[in-house]
Amino acid sequence: MLIVVVVVLVLARFLYRHRAGRCTSTRSLNGKTVIVTGASSGIGKATSKDFARRGARVILACRNVEKAQAVADDIIKVTGNSEVVVQELNTADLKSVRSFAKRVLEEEPAVHILVNNAGIMGPWARQVTSDGLELTMATNHYGHFLLTNLLLKRLKDSAPSRIINVSSVAHFFAWKLKLHDMNFENRFYSSWRAYNQSKLCNVLFTRELAVKLQGTGVVANSMNPGAVGTGIFLKNDGAPTWLITFMNHALNIVLQAAGKNCELGAQTTIHLAVSEDVEGISGKYFEDCRETWCSWVAKDPEAARALWEVSETDVNLRPGEMFYRYF
């Protein structure tokens, strides 16, 4: 029986990786500045390494500065590009987001590519940040929403520029957006429900952002990296039962054995950041370097507009930070 399982996993791995999309663009990023959030491991690390190979100035925006610096040193060694720097950013902390954006605006004359990649599968018990936001939503959606808005003027001044929001197939499992209870204060919470909702928000945010950026030279797209063995399910703290812990480990083993590696998982992000084929395309959802269909909820322009308004309130976006109004 074990032999059969191994054979099936190996075959699935071969077929899945064989059909996985790959960025074919050889475009150089010399003279370009790129920001990648959550770049200290997994897909973010692989994405950053590719950008560095293309000659970009790459800013690794990470919560764990020490870990990120080790990654930066490795990328510099492998690529020979010394323009790989680390800046502290915790997307779950709005104060950290504002501090990071302030440093970028003071130190970087241009920002050409913003990759909102950082994400977590939140804890089993609901946790609230110092800003009163549910931790998963804060990390995966609210922090990136605020960061993008704070950098919009610099991105517009640097046009043509691109914004890539890393979502997930998990957004299909968020069947309804509870706009009056985005942080699970008055309804049942689970880490999966929060994660699925946050990934839906990534797609809806991208859709409305693209509308607001029309004619500015800045494009925004969202994407699904696919099934990638990043170990995200093992970071889910405090599983309530041994069965759930076992299932998390089993799922991680399956992804490691049959899914994409991080380099393949990064290909769609890289494609959206550099490819000539997506020049001028905005507000779309991609997988395997191709535009594909998203959930019916994620296609709703009214939901996207309403989410934007709720997000502005929840992150306390100030009038002087609403740069999209001046485009």
Short mmCIF file of C-alpha atoms in Angstrom, two decimals:
data_model
loop_
_atom_site.label_atom_id
_atom_site.label_comp_id
_atom_site.label_asym_id
_atom_site.label_seq_id
_atom_site.Cartn_x
_atom_site.Cartn_y
_atom_site.Cartn_z
CA MET A 1 0.00 0.00 0.00
CA LEU A 2 2.81 2.39 0.90
CA ILE A 3 4.46 1.72 -2.44
CA VAL A 4 1.22 2.60 -4.24
CA VAL A 5 0.95 5.89 -2.33
CA VAL A 6 4.56 6.79 -3.12
CA VAL A 7 4.08 6.00 -6.82
CA VAL A 8 0.91 8.10 -6.96
CA LEU A 9 2.63 11.05 -5.27
CA VAL A 10 5.65 10.84 -7.54
CA LEU A 11 3.44 10.68 -10.64
CA ALA A 12 1.32 13.59 -9.39
CA ARG A 13 4.47 15.59 -8.69
CA PHE A 14 5.82 14.96 -12.19
CA LEU A 15 2.56 15.86 -13.95
CA TYR A 16 1.85 18.93 -11.80
CA ARG A 17 5.33 20.36 -12.14
CA HIS A 18 5.47 19.53 -15.84
CA ARG A 19 2.34 21.56 -16.58
CA ALA A 20 3.21 24.40 -14.21
CA GLY A 21 3.56 27.80 -15.83
CA ARG A 22 7.01 29.29 -16.20
CA CYS A 23 7.97 32.88 -16.85
CA THR A 24 9.74 33.00 -20.21
CA SER A 25 10.57 36.71 -20.22
CA THR A 26 14.27 37.59 -20.12
CA ARG A 27 13.60 41.24 -19.37
CA SER A 28 16.28 43.00 -17.35
CA LEU A 29 15.40 44.96 -14.23
CA ASN A 30 18.54 47.07 -14.23
CA GLY A 31 17.73 50.47 -12.73
CA LYS A 32 14.43 49.24 -11.25
CA THR A 33 13.51 49.12 -7.56
CA VAL A 34 11.41 46.24 -6.31
CA ILE A 35 9.76 45.61 -2.92
CA VAL A 36 8.82 42.09 -1.87
CA THR A 37 7.01 41.60 1.43
CA GLY A 38 7.54 38.35 3.29
CA ALA A 39 10.76 37.70 1.37
CA SER A 40 12.69 35.79 4.03
CA SER A 41 11.44 32.36 2.97
CA GLY A 42 9.36 30.39 0.50
CA ILE A 43 7.91 32.02 -2.58
CA GLY A 44 9.01 35.51 -1.52
CA LYS A 45 12.63 34.42 -1.25
CA ALA A 46 12.54 32.71 -4.66
CA THR A 47 10.90 35.77 -6.22
CA SER A 48 13.49 38.12 -4.74
CA LYS A 49 16.36 35.98 -5.99
CA ASP A 50 14.99 36.09 -9.55
CA PHE A 51 14.62 39.87 -9.41
CA ALA A 52 18.18 40.19 -8.15
CA ARG A 53 19.44 38.05 -11.03
CA ARG A 54 17.71 40.49 -13.37
CA GLY A 55 19.67 43.37 -11.85
CA ALA A 56 16.98 45.03 -9.73
CA ARG A 57 17.47 46.83 -6.47
CA VAL A 58 15.48 44.47 -4.24
CA ILE A 59 14.05 45.48 -0.87
CA LEU A 60 13.23 42.51 1.33
CA ALA A 61 10.41 43.79 3.54
CA CYS A 62 10.28 41.34 6.46
CA ARG A 63 9.27 41.04 10.09
CA ASN A 64 12.33 39.00 11.11
CA VAL A 65 15.22 41.25 10.10
CA GLU A 66 17.95 38.84 11.19
CA LYS A 67 16.51 35.98 9.14
CA ALA A 68 15.94 38.30 6.16
CA GLN A 69 19.51 39.56 6.28
CA ALA A 70 20.80 35.99 6.03
CA VAL A 71 18.60 35.55 2.95
CA ALA A 72 19.84 38.83 1.50
CA ASP A 73 23.46 37.78 2.02
CA ASP A 74 22.78 34.49 0.26
CA ILE A 75 21.06 36.21 -2.68
CA ILE A 76 23.97 38.64 -3.03
CA LYS A 77 26.43 35.74 -2.99
CA VAL A 78 24.48 33.70 -5.55
CA THR A 79 23.56 36.51 -7.95
CA GLY A 80 26.47 38.93 -7.53
CA ASN A 81 23.96 41.75 -7.11
CA SER A 82 24.85 43.82 -4.04
CA GLU A 83 21.67 45.90 -4.29
CA VAL A 84 19.67 43.58 -2.06
CA VAL A 85 18.64 45.28 1.18
CA VAL A 86 16.49 44.47 4.19
CA GLN A 87 13.88 46.72 5.75
CA GLU A 88 11.75 45.81 8.74
CA LEU A 89 8.05 45.40 8.02
CA ASN A 90 5.34 43.65 9.99
CA THR A 91 2.17 43.82 7.92
CA ALA A 92 0.11 42.87 10.99
CA ASP A 93 1.14 46.14 12.67
CA LEU A 94 -0.14 49.31 10.99
CA LYS A 95 2.44 51.41 12.83
CA SER A 96 5.16 49.21 11.32
CA VAL A 97 3.59 49.60 7.87
CA ARG A 98 3.60 53.38 8.16
CA SER A 99 7.20 53.41 9.43
CA PHE A 100 8.32 51.19 6.57
CA ALA A 101 6.55 53.31 3.96
CA LYS A 102 8.06 56.46 5.45
CA ARG A 103 11.57 55.01 5.16
CA VAL A 104 10.97 53.94 1.58
CA LEU A 105 9.66 57.35 0.57
CA GLU A 106 12.64 59.04 2.22
CA GLU A 107 15.30 56.70 0.82
CA GLU A 108 14.01 55.41 -2.52
CA PRO A 109 13.51 57.88 -5.39
CA ALA A 110 11.49 55.30 -7.32
CA VAL A 111 9.48 52.11 -6.77
CA HIS A 112 8.70 50.17 -9.93
CA ILE A 113 7.36 46.85 -8.62
CA LEU A 114 5.51 46.09 -5.38
CA VAL A 115 4.90 42.42 -4.55
CA ASN A 116 2.47 41.98 -1.65
CA ASN A 117 3.50 38.44 -0.81
CA ALA A 118 3.59 38.15 3.00
CA GLY A 119 0.94 35.87 4.43
CA ILE A 120 0.10 33.53 7.28
CA MET A 121 -2.30 30.76 8.12
CA GLY A 122 -3.39 32.30 11.40
CA PRO A 123 -3.66 30.69 14.84
CA TRP A 124 -6.52 28.38 15.72
CA ALA A 125 -7.70 30.69 18.50
CA ARG A 126 -8.65 34.15 17.28
CA GLN A 127 -6.00 36.77 18.02
CA VAL A 128 -6.33 40.53 17.76
CA THR A 129 -3.54 42.93 16.87
CA SER A 130 -2.77 46.17 18.69
CA ASP A 131 -4.88 47.90 16.02
CA GLY A 132 -7.94 45.80 16.94
CA LEU A 133 -7.77 43.71 13.76
CA GLU A 134 -7.92 39.92 13.51
CA LEU A 135 -4.34 38.71 13.02
CA THR A 136 -4.77 36.82 9.73
CA MET A 137 -6.75 39.63 8.12
CA ALA A 138 -4.24 42.20 9.37
CA THR A 139 -1.25 40.29 8.01
CA ASN A 140 -2.70 39.15 4.70
CA HIS A 141 -5.00 42.03 3.73
CA TYR A 142 -5.08 45.17 5.87
CA GLY A 143 -1.31 45.65 6.06
CA HIS A 144 -0.91 45.32 2.31
CA PHE A 145 -3.91 47.56 1.67
CA LEU A 146 -2.35 50.33 3.76
CA LEU A 147 1.15 49.80 2.38
CA THR A 148 -0.03 49.98 -1.22
CA ASN A 149 -1.96 53.16 -0.59
CA LEU A 150 1.01 54.80 1.14
CA LEU A 151 3.27 54.01 -1.82
CA LEU A 152 0.79 54.81 -4.59
CA LYS A 153 2.15 58.24 -5.42
CA ARG A 154 5.72 56.94 -5.66
CA LEU A 155 4.55 54.04 -7.85
CA LYS A 156 2.67 56.46 -10.09
CA ASP A 157 5.69 58.78 -10.35
CA SER A 158 7.78 55.73 -11.30
CA ALA A 159 5.36 54.51 -13.99
CA PRO A 160 5.18 52.22 -15.78
CA SER A 161 5.03 50.21 -12.57
CA ARG A 162 3.31 47.08 -11.35
CA ILE A 163 1.61 45.78 -8.20
CA ILE A 164 1.22 42.04 -7.63
CA ASN A 165 -1.01 40.71 -4.85
CA VAL A 166 -0.40 37.08 -3.94
CA SER A 167 -3.74 35.37 -3.30
CA SER A 168 -4.66 31.68 -3.29
CA VAL A 169 -7.15 29.16 -4.60
CA ALA A 170 -8.45 29.30 -1.01
CA HIS A 171 -10.39 32.43 -1.96
CA PHE A 172 -12.95 30.15 -3.65
CA PHE A 173 -13.95 28.85 -0.20
CA ALA A 174 -14.98 32.27 1.08
CA TRP A 175 -18.53 32.16 -0.23
CA LYS A 176 -19.69 35.44 1.26
CA LEU A 177 -18.01 38.62 2.41
CA LYS A 178 -19.26 39.81 5.81
CA LEU A 179 -18.45 43.48 5.41
CA HIS A 180 -19.82 44.40 8.84
CA ASP A 181 -17.74 41.76 10.61
CA MET A 182 -14.46 41.44 8.73
CA ASN A 183 -12.55 40.66 11.92
CA PHE A 184 -14.78 37.84 13.22
CA GLU A 185 -15.97 39.70 16.30
CA ASN A 186 -19.57 38.47 16.10
CA ARG A 187 -19.36 35.16 14.23
CA PHE A 188 -17.61 31.83 14.38
CA TYR A 189 -13.87 32.08 13.81
CA SER A 190 -11.51 29.45 12.46
CA SER A 191 -8.06 29.87 11.00
CA TRP A 192 -9.27 28.46 7.69
CA ARG A 193 -12.23 30.85 7.48
CA ALA A 194 -10.00 33.82 8.22
CA TYR A 195 -7.39 32.68 5.70
CA ASN A 196 -9.95 32.06 2.96
CA GLN A 197 -11.53 35.47 3.56
CA SER A 198 -8.16 37.23 3.51
CA LYS A 199 -7.31 35.62 0.16
CA LEU A 200 -10.68 36.72 -1.26
CA CYS A 201 -9.88 40.23 -0.05
CA ASN A 202 -6.58 40.11 -1.98
CA VAL A 203 -8.49 39.55 -5.24
CA LEU A 204 -11.24 42.10 -4.54
CA PHE A 205 -8.70 44.71 -3.40
CA THR A 206 -6.80 44.21 -6.65
CA ARG A 207 -9.96 44.62 -8.72
CA GLU A 208 -10.90 47.97 -7.15
CA LEU A 209 -7.29 49.15 -7.11
CA ALA A 210 -7.08 48.59 -10.87
CA VAL A 211 -10.19 50.72 -11.34
CA LYS A 212 -8.72 53.54 -9.28
CA LEU A 213 -5.39 53.36 -11.16
CA GLN A 214 -6.79 53.58 -14.67
CA GLY A 215 -4.72 55.92 -16.82
CA THR A 216 -1.86 56.27 -14.32
CA GLY A 217 0.60 53.80 -15.83
CA VAL A 218 0.35 51.61 -12.73
CA VAL A 219 -1.22 48.17 -13.11
CA ALA A 220 -2.33 45.74 -10.41
CA ASN A 221 -3.03 42.02 -10.70
CA SER A 222 -3.60 39.15 -8.27
CA MET A 223 -2.52 35.55 -8.60
CA ASN A 224 -2.56 32.03 -7.21
CA PRO A 225 0.91 30.48 -6.88
CA GLY A 226 -0.56 26.98 -6.84
CA ALA A 227 0.04 24.12 -4.42
CA VAL A 228 3.45 24.86 -2.96
CA GLY A 229 5.17 23.09 -0.08
CA THR A 230 6.13 26.17 1.93
CA GLY A 231 5.27 24.71 5.35
CA ILE A 232 2.60 27.36 5.98
CA PHE A 233 0.29 24.83 7.67
CA LEU A 234 2.98 23.90 10.20
CA LYS A 235 3.08 27.51 11.40
CA ASN A 236 -0.53 27.33 12.53
CA ASP A 237 -0.15 27.58 16.30
CA GLY A 238 -2.25 25.83 18.90
CA ALA A 239 -4.16 23.21 16.92
CA PRO A 240 -7.01 22.13 19.24
CA THR A 241 -6.70 18.36 18.70
CA TRP A 242 -4.08 15.80 17.78
CA LEU A 243 -6.16 14.93 14.70
CA ILE A 244 -5.92 18.45 13.30
CA THR A 245 -2.19 18.53 14.03
CA PHE A 246 -1.80 15.22 12.21
CA MET A 247 -3.84 16.48 9.25
CA ASN A 248 -1.71 19.63 9.01
CA HIS A 249 1.47 17.57 8.92
CA ALA A 250 -0.03 15.14 6.41
CA LEU A 251 -1.11 18.00 4.16
CA ASN A 252 2.36 19.51 4.34
CA ILE A 253 3.92 16.17 3.38
CA VAL A 254 1.59 15.86 0.37
CA LEU A 255 2.44 19.38 -0.78
CA GLN A 256 6.14 18.75 -0.35
CA ALA A 257 5.91 15.47 -2.22
CA ALA A 258 3.47 16.31 -5.02
CA GLY A 259 3.29 20.11 -5.20
CA LYS A 260 5.51 22.79 -6.67
CA ASN A 261 8.78 23.85 -5.15
CA CYS A 262 9.16 27.52 -4.21
CA GLU A 263 10.91 28.41 -7.48
CA LEU A 264 7.96 27.12 -9.51
CA GLY A 265 5.53 28.74 -7.08
CA ALA A 266 7.18 32.10 -7.76
CA GLN A 267 6.86 31.94 -11.54
CA THR A 268 3.47 33.65 -11.86
CA THR A 269 4.57 36.48 -9.56
CA ILE A 270 7.69 36.97 -11.67
CA HIS A 271 5.64 36.78 -14.88
CA LEU A 272 3.30 39.54 -13.68
CA ALA A 273 6.25 41.67 -12.59
CA VAL A 274 8.35 41.50 -15.76
CA SER A 275 6.62 39.91 -18.73
CA GLU A 276 5.92 41.91 -21.87
CA ASP A 277 2.82 39.75 -22.39
CA VAL A 278 0.94 41.44 -19.52
CA GLU A 279 1.89 45.00 -20.43
CA GLY A 280 -1.09 47.23 -19.62
CA ILE A 281 -3.21 44.39 -18.21
CA SER A 282 -4.76 45.25 -14.85
CA GLY A 283 -7.34 43.95 -12.39
CA LYS A 284 -7.02 40.32 -13.50
CA TYR A 285 -6.39 37.03 -11.71
CA PHE A 286 -3.59 34.70 -12.84
CA GLU A 287 -2.37 31.16 -12.27
CA ASP A 288 0.53 29.36 -13.96
CA CYS A 289 1.45 32.55 -15.83
CA ARG A 290 -1.96 32.70 -17.48
CA GLU A 291 -5.08 34.72 -16.78
CA THR A 292 -7.71 32.46 -15.31
CA TRP A 293 -11.10 32.60 -13.64
CA CYS A 294 -11.65 33.55 -10.02
CA SER A 295 -14.69 32.97 -7.81
CA TRP A 296 -17.99 34.66 -8.54
CA VAL A 297 -17.70 36.65 -5.30
CA ALA A 298 -14.27 37.93 -6.37
CA LYS A 299 -15.76 39.21 -9.62
CA ASP A 300 -18.33 41.44 -7.90
CA PRO A 301 -17.40 45.11 -8.47
CA GLU A 302 -19.79 46.28 -5.75
CA ALA A 303 -18.15 43.97 -3.22
CA ALA A 304 -14.73 45.25 -4.28
CA ARG A 305 -15.80 48.86 -3.85
CA ALA A 306 -17.43 48.17 -0.48
CA LEU A 307 -14.37 46.29 0.76
CA TRP A 308 -12.18 49.26 -0.16
CA GLU A 309 -14.37 51.60 1.88
CA VAL A 310 -14.41 49.26 4.90
CA SER A 311 -10.65 48.79 4.65
CA GLU A 312 -10.05 52.54 4.58
CA THR A 313 -11.97 52.84 7.82
CA ASP A 314 -10.36 49.84 9.50
CA VAL A 315 -6.78 50.99 8.79
CA ASN A 316 -7.65 54.62 9.48
CA LEU A 317 -6.46 55.78 6.07
CA ARG A 318 -6.04 59.52 6.40
CA PRO A 319 -7.01 62.11 3.76
CA GLY A 320 -3.33 62.84 3.10
CA GLU A 321 -2.77 59.13 2.41
CA MET A 322 -5.53 58.78 -0.20
CA PHE A 323 -3.27 59.39 -3.17
CA TYR A 324 -5.58 57.62 -5.61
CA ARG A 325 -7.94 60.60 -5.35
CA TYR A 326 -5.39 62.86 -7.01
CA PHE A 327 -4.74 60.75 -10.11
#
